[in-house]
Coordinates of C-alpha atoms and ligand atoms in Angstrom, one line a residue:
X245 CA 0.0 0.0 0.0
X246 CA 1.3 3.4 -1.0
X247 CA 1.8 6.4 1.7
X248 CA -1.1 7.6 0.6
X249 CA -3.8 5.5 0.6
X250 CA -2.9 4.3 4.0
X251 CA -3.5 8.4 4.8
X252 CA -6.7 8.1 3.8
X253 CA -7.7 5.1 5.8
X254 CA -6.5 7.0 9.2
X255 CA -8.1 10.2 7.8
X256 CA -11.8 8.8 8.0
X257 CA -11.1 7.1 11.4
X258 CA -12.5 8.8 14.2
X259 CA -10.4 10.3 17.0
X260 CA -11.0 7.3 19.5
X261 CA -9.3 5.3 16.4
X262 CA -6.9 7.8 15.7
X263 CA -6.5 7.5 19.6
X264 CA -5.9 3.5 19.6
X265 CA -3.4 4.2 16.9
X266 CA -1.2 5.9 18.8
X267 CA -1.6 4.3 21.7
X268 CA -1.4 0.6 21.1
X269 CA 0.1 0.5 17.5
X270 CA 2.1 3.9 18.1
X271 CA 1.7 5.6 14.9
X272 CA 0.7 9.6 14.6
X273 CA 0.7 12.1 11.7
X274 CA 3.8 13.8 14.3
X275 CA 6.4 12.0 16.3
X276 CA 7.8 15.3 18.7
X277 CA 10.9 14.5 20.6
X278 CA 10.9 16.6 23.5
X279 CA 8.1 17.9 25.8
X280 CA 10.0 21.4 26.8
X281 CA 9.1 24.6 25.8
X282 CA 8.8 24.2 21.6
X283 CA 7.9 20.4 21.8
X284 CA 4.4 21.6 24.3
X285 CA 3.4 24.1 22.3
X286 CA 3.8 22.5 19.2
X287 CA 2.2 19.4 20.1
X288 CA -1.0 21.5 21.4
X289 CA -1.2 23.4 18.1
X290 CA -1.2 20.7 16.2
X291 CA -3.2 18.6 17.9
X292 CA -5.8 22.0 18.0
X293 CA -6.0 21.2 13.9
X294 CA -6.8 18.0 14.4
X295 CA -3.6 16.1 13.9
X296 CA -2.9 13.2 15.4
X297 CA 0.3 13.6 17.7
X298 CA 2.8 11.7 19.6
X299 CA 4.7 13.6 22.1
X300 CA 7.7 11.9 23.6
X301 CA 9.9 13.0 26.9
X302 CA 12.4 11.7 28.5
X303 CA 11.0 12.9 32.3
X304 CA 7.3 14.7 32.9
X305 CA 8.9 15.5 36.4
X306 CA 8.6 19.2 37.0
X307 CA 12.3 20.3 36.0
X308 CA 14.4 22.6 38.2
X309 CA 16.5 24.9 35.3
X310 CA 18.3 28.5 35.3
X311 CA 16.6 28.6 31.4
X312 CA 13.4 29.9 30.1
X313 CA 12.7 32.2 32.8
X314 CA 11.7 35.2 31.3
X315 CA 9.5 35.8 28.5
X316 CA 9.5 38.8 26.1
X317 CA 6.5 40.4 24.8
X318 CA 6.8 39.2 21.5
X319 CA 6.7 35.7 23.7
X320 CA 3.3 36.5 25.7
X321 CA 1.7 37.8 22.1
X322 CA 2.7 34.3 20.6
X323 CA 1.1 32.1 23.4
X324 CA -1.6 34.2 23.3
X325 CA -2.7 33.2 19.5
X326 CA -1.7 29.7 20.3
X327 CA -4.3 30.1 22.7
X328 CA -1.8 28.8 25.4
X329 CA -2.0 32.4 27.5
X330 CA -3.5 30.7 30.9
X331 CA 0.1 29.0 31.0
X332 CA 1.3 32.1 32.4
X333 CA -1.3 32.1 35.3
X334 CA -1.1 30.4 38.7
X335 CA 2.7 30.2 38.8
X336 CA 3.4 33.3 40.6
X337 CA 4.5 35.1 37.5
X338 CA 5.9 38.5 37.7
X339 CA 5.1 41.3 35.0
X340 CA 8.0 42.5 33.3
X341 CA 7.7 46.0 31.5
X342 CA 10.6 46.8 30.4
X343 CA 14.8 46.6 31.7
X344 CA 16.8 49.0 33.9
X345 CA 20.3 48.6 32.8
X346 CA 22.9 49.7 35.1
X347 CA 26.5 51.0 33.8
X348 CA 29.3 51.6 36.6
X349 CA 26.4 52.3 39.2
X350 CA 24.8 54.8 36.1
X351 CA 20.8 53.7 35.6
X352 CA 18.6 54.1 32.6
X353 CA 15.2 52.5 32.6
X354 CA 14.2 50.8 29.5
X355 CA 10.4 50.3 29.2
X356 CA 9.1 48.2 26.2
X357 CA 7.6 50.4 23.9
X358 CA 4.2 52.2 23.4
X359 CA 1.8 50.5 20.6
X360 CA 2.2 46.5 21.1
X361 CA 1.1 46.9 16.9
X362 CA 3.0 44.6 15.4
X363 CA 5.0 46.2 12.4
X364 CA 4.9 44.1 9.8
X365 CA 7.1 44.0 6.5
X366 CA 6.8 47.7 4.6
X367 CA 4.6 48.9 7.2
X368 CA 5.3 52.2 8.3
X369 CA 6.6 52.5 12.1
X370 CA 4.5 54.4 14.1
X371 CA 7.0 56.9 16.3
X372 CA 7.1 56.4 20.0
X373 CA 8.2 59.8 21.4
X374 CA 8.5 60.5 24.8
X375 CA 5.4 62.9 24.5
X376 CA 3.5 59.9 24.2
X377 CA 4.7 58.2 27.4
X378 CA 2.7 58.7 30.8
X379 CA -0.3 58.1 28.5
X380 CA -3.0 55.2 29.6
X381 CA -2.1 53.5 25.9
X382 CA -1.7 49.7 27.0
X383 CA 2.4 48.6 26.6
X384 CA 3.4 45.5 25.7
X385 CA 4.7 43.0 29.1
X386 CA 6.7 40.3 29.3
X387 CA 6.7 37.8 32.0
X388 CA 9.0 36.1 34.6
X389 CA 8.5 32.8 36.3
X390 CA 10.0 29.7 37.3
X391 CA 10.7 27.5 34.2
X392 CA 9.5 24.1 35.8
X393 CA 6.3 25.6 36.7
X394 CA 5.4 27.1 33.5
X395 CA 6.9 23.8 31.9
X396 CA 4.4 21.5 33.6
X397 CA 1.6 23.8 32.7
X398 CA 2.6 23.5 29.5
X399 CA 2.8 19.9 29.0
X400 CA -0.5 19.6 30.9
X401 CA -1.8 21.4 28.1
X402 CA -0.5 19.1 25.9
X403 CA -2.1 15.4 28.3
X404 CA -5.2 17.3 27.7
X405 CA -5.6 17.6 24.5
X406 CA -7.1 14.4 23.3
X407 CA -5.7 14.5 19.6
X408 CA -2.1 14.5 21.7
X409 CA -0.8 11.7 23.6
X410 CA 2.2 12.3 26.1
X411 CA 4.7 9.4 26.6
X412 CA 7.4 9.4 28.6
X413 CA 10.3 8.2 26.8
X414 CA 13.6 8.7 26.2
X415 CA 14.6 8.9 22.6
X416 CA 17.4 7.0 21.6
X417 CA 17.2 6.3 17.8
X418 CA 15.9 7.2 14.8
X419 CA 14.3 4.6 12.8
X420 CA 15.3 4.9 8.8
X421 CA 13.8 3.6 5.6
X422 CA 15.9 0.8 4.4
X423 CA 16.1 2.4 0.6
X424 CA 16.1 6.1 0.6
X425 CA 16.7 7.3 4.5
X426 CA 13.5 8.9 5.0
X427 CA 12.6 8.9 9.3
X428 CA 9.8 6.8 9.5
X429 CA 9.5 7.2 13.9
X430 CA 11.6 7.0 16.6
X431 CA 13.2 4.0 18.8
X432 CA 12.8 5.3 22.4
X433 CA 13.5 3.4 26.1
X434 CA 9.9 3.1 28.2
X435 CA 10.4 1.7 31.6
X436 CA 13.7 0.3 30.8
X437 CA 12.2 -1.4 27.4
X438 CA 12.9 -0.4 23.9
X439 CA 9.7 0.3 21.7
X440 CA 8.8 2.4 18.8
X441 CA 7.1 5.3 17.9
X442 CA 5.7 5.8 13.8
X443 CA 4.9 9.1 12.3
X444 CA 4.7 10.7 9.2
X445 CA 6.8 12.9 10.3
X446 CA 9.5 13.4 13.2
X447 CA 10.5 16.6 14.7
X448 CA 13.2 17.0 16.8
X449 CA 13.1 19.4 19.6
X450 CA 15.2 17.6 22.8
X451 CA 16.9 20.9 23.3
X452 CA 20.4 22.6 23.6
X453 CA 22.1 19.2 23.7
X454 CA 20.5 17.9 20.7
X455 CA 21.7 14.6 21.0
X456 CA 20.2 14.1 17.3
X457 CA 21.3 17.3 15.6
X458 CA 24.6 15.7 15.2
X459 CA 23.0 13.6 12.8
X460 CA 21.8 16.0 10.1
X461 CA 25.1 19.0 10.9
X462 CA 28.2 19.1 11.2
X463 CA 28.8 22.4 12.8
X464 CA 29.1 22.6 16.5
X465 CA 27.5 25.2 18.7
X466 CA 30.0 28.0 19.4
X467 CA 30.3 28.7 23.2
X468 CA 32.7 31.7 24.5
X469 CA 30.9 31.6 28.0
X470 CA 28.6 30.3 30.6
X471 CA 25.7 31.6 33.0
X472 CA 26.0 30.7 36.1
X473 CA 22.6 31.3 38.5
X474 CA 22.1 32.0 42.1
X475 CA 18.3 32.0 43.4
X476 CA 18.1 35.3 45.9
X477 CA 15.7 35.5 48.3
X478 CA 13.9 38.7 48.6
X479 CA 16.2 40.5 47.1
X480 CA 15.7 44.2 46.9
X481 CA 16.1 45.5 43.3
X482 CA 16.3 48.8 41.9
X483 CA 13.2 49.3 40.0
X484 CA 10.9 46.4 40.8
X485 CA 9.1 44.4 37.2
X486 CA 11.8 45.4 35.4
X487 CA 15.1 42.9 34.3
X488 CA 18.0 44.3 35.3
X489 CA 21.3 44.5 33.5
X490 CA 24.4 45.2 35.3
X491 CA 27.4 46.4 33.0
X492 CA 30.8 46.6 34.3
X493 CA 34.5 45.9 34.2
X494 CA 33.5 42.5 34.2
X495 CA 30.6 40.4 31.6
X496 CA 27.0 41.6 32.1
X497 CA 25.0 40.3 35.3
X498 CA 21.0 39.8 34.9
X499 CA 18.6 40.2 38.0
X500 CA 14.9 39.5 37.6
X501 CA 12.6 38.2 40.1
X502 CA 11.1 34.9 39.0
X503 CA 8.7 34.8 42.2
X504 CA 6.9 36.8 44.7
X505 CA 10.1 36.0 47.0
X506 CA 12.8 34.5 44.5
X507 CA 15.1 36.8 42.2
X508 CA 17.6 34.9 39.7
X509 CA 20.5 36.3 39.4
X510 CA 22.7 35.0 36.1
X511 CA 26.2 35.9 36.0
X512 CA 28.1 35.6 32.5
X513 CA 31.6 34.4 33.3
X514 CA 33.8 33.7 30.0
X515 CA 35.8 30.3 29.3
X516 CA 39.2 30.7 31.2
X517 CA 38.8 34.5 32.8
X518 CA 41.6 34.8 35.4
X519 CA 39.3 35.9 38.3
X520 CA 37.3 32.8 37.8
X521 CA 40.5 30.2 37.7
X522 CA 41.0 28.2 40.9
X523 CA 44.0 29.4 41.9
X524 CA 41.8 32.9 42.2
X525 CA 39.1 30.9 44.0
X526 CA 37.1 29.2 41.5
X527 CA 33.7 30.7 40.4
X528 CA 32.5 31.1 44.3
X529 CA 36.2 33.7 44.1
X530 CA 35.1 35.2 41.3
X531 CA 31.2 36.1 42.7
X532 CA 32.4 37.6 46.2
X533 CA 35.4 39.2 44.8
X534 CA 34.3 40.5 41.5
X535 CA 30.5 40.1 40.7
X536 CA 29.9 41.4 44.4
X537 CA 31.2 45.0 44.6
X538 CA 29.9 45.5 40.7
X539 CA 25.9 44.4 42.0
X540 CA 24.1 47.9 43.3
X541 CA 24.0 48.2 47.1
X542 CA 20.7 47.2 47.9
X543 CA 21.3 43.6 46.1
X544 CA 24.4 42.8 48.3
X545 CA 23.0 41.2 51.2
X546 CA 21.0 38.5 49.3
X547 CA 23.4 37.6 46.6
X548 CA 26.0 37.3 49.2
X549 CA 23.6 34.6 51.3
X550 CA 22.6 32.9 47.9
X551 CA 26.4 32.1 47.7
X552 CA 26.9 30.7 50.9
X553 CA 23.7 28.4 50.5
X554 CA 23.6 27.7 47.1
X555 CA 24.4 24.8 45.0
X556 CA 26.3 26.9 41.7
X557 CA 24.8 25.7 38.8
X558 CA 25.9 26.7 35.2
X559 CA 24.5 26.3 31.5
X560 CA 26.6 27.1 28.1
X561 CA 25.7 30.0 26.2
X562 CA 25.7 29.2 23.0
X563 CA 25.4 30.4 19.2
X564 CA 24.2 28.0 16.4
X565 CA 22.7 29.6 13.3
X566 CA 19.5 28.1 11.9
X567 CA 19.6 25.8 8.8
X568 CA 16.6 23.7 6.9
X569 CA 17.2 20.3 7.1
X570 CA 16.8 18.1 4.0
X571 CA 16.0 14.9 5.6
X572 CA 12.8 13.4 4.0
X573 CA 10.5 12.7 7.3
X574 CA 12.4 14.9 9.9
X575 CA 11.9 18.4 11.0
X576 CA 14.2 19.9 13.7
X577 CA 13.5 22.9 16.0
X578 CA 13.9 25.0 18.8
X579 CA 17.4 24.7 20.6
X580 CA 18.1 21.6 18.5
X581 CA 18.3 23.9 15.4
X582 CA 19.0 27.3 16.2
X583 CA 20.3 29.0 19.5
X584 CA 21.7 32.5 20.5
X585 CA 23.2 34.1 23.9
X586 CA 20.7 34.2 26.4
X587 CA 21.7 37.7 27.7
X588 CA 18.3 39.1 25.9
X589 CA 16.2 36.3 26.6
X590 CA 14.6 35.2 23.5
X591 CA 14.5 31.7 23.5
X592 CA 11.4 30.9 24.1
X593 CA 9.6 33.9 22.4
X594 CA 11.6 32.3 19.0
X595 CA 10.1 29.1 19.7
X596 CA 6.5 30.2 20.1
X597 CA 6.6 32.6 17.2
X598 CA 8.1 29.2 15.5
X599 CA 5.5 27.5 16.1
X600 CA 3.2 30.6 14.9
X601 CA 4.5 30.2 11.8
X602 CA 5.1 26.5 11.8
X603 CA 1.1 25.9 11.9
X604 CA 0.4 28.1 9.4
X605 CA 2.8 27.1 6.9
X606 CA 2.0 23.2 7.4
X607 CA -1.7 23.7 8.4
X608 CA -3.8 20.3 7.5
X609 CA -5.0 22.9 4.0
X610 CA -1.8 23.2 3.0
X611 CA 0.1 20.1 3.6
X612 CA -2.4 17.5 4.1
X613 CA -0.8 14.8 4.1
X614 CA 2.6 14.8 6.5
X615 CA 3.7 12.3 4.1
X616 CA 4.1 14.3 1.5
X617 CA 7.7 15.1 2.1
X618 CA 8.3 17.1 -1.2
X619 CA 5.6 19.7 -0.2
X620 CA 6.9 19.5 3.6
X621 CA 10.2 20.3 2.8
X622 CA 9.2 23.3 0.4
X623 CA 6.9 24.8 2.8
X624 CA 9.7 24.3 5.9
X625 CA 12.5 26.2 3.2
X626 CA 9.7 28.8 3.4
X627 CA 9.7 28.8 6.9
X628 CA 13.4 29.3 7.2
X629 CA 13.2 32.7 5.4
X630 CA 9.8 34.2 6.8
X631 CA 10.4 33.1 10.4
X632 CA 13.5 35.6 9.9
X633 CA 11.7 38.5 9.9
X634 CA 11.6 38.6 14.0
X635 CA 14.5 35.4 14.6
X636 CA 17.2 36.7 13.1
X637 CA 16.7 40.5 14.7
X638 CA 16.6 38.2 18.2
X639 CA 19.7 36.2 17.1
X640 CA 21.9 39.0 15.8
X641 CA 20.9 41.6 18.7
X642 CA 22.2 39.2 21.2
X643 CA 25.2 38.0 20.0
X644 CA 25.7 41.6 19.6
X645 CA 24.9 43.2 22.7
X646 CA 26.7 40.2 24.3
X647 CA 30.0 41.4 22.6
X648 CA 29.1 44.7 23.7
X649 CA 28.2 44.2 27.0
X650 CA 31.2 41.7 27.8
X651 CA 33.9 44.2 26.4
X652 CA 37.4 43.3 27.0
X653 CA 39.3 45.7 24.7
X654 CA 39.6 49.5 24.4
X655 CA 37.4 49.5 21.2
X656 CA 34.5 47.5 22.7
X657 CA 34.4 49.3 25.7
X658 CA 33.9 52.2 23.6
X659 CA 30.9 51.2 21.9
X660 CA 29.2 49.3 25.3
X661 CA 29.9 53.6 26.6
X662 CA 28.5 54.5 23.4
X663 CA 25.6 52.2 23.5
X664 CA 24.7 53.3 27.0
X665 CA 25.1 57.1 26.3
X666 CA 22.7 56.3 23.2
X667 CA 20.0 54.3 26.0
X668 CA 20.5 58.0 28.0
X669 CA 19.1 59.4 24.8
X670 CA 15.8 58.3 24.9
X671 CA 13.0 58.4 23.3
X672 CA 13.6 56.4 19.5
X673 CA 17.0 55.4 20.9
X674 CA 15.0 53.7 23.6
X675 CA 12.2 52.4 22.3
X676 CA 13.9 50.6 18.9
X677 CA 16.6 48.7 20.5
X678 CA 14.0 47.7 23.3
X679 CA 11.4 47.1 20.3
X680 CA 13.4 45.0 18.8
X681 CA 15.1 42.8 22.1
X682 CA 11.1 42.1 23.4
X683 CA 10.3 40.2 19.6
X684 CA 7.9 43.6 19.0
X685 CA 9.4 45.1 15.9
X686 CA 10.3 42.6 13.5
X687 CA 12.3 44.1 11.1
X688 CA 16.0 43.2 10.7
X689 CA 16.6 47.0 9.4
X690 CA 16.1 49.0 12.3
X691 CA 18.4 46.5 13.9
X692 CA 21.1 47.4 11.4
X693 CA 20.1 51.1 11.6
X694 CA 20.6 51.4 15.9
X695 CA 23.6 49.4 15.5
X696 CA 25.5 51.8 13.5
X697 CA 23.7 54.5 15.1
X698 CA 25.1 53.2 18.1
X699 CA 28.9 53.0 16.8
X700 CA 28.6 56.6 15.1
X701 CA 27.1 57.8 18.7
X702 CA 30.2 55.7 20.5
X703 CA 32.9 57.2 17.6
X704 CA 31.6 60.7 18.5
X705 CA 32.2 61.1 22.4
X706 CA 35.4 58.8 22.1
X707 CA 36.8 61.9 19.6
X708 CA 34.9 64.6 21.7
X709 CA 35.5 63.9 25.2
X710 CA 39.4 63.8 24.7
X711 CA 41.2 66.6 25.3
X712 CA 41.8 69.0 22.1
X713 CA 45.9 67.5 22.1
X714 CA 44.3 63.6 22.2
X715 CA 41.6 64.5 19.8
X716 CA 43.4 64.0 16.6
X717 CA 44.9 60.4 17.7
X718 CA 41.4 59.6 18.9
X719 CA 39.8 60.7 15.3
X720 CA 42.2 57.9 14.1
X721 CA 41.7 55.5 16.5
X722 CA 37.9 55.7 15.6
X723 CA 38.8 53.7 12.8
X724 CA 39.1 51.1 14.7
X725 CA 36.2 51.6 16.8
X726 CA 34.4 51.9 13.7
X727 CA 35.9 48.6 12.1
X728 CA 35.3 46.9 15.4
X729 CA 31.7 47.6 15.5
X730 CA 32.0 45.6 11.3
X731 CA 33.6 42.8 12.9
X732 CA 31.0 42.1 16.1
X733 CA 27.8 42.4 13.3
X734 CA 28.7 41.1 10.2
X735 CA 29.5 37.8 10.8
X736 CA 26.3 37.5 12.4
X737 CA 24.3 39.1 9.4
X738 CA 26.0 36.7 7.5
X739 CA 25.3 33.7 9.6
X740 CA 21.4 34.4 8.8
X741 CA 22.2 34.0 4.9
X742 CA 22.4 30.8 5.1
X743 CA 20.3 28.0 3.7
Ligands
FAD279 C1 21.3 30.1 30.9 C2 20.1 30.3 30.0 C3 19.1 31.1 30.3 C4 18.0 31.3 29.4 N1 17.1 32.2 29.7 C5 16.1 32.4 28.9 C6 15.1 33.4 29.2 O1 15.1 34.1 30.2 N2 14.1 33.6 28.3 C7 14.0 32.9 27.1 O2 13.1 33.1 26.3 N3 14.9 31.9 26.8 C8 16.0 31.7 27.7 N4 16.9 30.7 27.4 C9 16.7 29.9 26.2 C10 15.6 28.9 26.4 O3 15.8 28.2 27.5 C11 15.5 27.9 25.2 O4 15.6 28.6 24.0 C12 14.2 27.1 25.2 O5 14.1 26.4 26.4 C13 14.3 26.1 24.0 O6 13.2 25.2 24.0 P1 13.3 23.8 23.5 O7 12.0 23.2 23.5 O8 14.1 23.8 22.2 O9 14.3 23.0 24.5 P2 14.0 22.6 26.0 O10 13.1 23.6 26.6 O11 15.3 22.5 26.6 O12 13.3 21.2 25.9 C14 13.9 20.0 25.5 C15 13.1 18.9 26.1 O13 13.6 17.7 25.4 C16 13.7 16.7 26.4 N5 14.6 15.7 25.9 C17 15.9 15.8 25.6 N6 16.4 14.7 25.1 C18 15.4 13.8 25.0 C19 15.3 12.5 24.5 N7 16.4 11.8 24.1 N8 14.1 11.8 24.6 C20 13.0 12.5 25.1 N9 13.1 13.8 25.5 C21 14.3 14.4 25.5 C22 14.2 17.4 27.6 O14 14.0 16.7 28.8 C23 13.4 18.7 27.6 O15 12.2 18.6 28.2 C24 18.0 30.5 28.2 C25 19.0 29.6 27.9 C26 20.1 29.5 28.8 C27 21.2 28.6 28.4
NAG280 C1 -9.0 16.5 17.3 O1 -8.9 16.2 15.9 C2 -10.1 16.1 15.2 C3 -9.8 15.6 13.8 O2 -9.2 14.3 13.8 C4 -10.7 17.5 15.2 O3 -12.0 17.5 14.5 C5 -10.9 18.0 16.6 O4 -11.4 19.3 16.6 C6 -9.6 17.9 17.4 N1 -9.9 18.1 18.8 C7 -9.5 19.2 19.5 C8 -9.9 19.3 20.9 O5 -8.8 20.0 19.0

């Protein structure tokens, strides 16, 4: 029997059928590795247009994570049309409306920007003045929370929906086509017994660790640091709701309260920095004797007693540009297939809006049949270029920033001054960076257009606050400023070219 024809037969079962199919002869329309934070909402949108999914995870125990804590607005919009809003209720969540970045003790407050509009391609921006703050216009928030709790809500989304079933298994193989390699399911461990899961199609989303991207890429994830989290207890921020950016001699510290009583603190520390090496005193060295002294005043006491009681936990930041796969039968998303430094916290937003998009683009109208891999594949090359739009603004602006805000040379410390001065600015110079970092203006321009506003702004001061004998040595070292600024985008730009 063709594909096909064996389609149609599951297409005029009912859902109790559909139902018995996955459940005793495990077959689906999807296979989804990974229940986590694309895998859920995937699953529940898919299942909402009456697919019949398979949703596989390795353990439904409520996981305890320094990721995913703190969704952007461009995030909250996303679960919102996914329908999956209520996720964000009863788990203590905190609003977030906007950032207060903090440079050498210096504040700015950041708020996300008037008129949550989306702009779409061509459209005009509206401007967002400073006249126009203060006014009862509704602003985009984000949200913070603690990852396992919104998780579990999540996947209980996911047990509910009865076009979904949730299995917990650990995925260890993919199982191939004898003749042309096309995924056909996954082998997966239940209980300590191997068994296998069928689907039309297999999407891979087990996370940062992909242990299947290896598979389908050769290219590594690049990693130049690590976060490393602290849980404070009723810490007293600076401007409460807000996330909070310390900048520094050091890389950038992030404060944002994930509870009524709990704050998270992740502090960036780069592969092999002196202050963190163990003959300095390890990480725990590093905290009291750098990270401390650099935190505002009022944060001291409980980061310092998160130190001495806490377990130090750390996660890789990494980079991996997206790619379409060309595996017949297999999709892969989320961490598994693209990644950027979590310093702006977009992960999760990405992998909503993915799933957005994802839906649309492979709705049961336009791909029908999941089996149809000539249509799934052209559809998914479509995806890689229109999901750009807001992903690679969100990759780009925080590989930037991160190089920015983790200067360690003269000409980078220039531009993170620059960059702050620019924040002082206001108004637009506010409100398109901000935009742009909370997923709410999605076009990749006005990313280029604030970053080079941004190294013109930093090129100016660096000539102009010199004194009139230093200023024509500085004029030429703006050169290098400016060449600098080339160096920590364009690579980046250019990793979003790719197929
Ligand atoms: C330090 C740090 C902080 C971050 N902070 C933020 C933030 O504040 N805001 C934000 O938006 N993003 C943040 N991110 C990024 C965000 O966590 C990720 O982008 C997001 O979780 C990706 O979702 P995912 O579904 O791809 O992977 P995950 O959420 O990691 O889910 C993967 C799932 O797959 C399961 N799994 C793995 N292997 C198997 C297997 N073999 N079989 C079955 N199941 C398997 C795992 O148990 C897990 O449940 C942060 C990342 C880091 C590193
Ligand atoms: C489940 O799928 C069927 C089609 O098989 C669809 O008609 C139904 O609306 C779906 N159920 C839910 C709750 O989304």
């Amino acid at each position: 029997m063709s594909h096909e024809s064996q389609y149609t037969l599951k297409r005029i079962t009912t859902d109790d059928q559909a139902k018995n199919e996955r459940e005793i002869h495990h077959e689906a329309e999807v296979v989804i590795i990974g229940a986590g934070i694309l895998g859920c909402a995937l699953a529940v949108a898919l299942g909402d247009q009456g697919r019949s999914v398979i949703l596989l995870e390795k353990s439904l125990k409520e996981p305890d994570r320094i990721v995913g804590e703190l969704l952007q607005p461009g995030g909250v919009q996303a679960l919102e049309k996914l329908g999956l809003r209520d996720c964000l209720e009863e788990i203590d969540a905190i609003k977030v409306y906007g950032y207060d970045v903090i440079y050498y003790g210096e504040e700015v407050r950041i708020p996300y920007p008037e008129n949550a509009r989306e702009v779409e391609d061509g459209e005009a921006e509206e401007s967002n003045t400073d006249e126009m703050r203060g006014t009862k216009r509704k602003r985009p928030e984000g949200r913070s929370f603690h990852h396992g709790r919104f998780i579990q809500r999540l996947r209980q989304k996911a047990i509910q929906q009865p076009n979904v079933s949730v299995v917990e298994a650990t995925a260890t193989d993919l199982v191939r086509s004898g003749y042309d390699d096309q995924i056909l399911g996954v082998q997966a461990t239940v209980n300590g017994e191997s068994d296998s899961f069928f689907g039309g199609l297999t999407i891979i989303a087990d996370g940062y660790n992909s242990k299947f991207r290896k598979e389908f890429r050769i290219d590594e994830p690049v990693r130049r640091s690590k976060f490393w989290g602290l849980e404070l207890i009723d810490a007293d921020l600076p401007m409460p709701c807000h996330g909070h950016v310390v900048l520094g001699e050091g890389a950038p510290v992030l404060l944002y309260q994930i509870g009524t009583h709990e704050t998270r603190a992740l502090v960036d520390i780069p592969d092999n920095l002196p202050s963190a090496s163990v003959a300095a005193g390890g990480v725990k060295g590093h905290l009291k004797n750098v990270v401390v002294p650099s935190l505002p005043e009022s944060v001291r006491p409980a980061f310092e007693a998160a130190i001495d009681r806490d377990r130090l936990r750390s996660m890789p930041n990494s980079f991996l540009p997206p790619t379409t796969n060309k595996t017949p039968g297999l999709i892969l998303l989320g961490d598994a297939m693209n990644m950027r430094h979590p310093l702006t916290g977009g992960g999760m937003t990405v992998a909503f809006n993915d799933v957005v998009l994802f839906t649309e683009l492979l709705s049961p109208k336009e791909v029908p049949l999941f089996e149809n891999t000539t249509l799934v594949r052209k559809q998914m090359r479509t995806f890689h270029w229109r999901r750009k739009g807001l992903t690679s603004v969100i990759n780009i602006l925080a590989q930037a920033l991160y190089s920015l805000f983790a200067a360690d040379d003269a000409q980078l410390k220039a531009l993170q001054m620059g960059c702050f001065e620019y924040f002082k600015l206001g108004g637009q110079c506010v409100d398109g960076p901000v935009g742009l970092l909370g997923g709410i203006i999605r076009r990749p321009f006005v990313l280029f257009y604030h970053f080079f506003a941004v190294a013109l702004y930093a090129i100016w001061i660096y000539i102009t606050s010199a004194s009139l004998l230093a200023m024509p040595l500085r004029a030429v070292g703006s050169v290098g400023v400016f060449w600098k600024a080339c160096v920590v985008i364009f690579p980046y730009i250019f990793s979003e070219l790719r197929t």
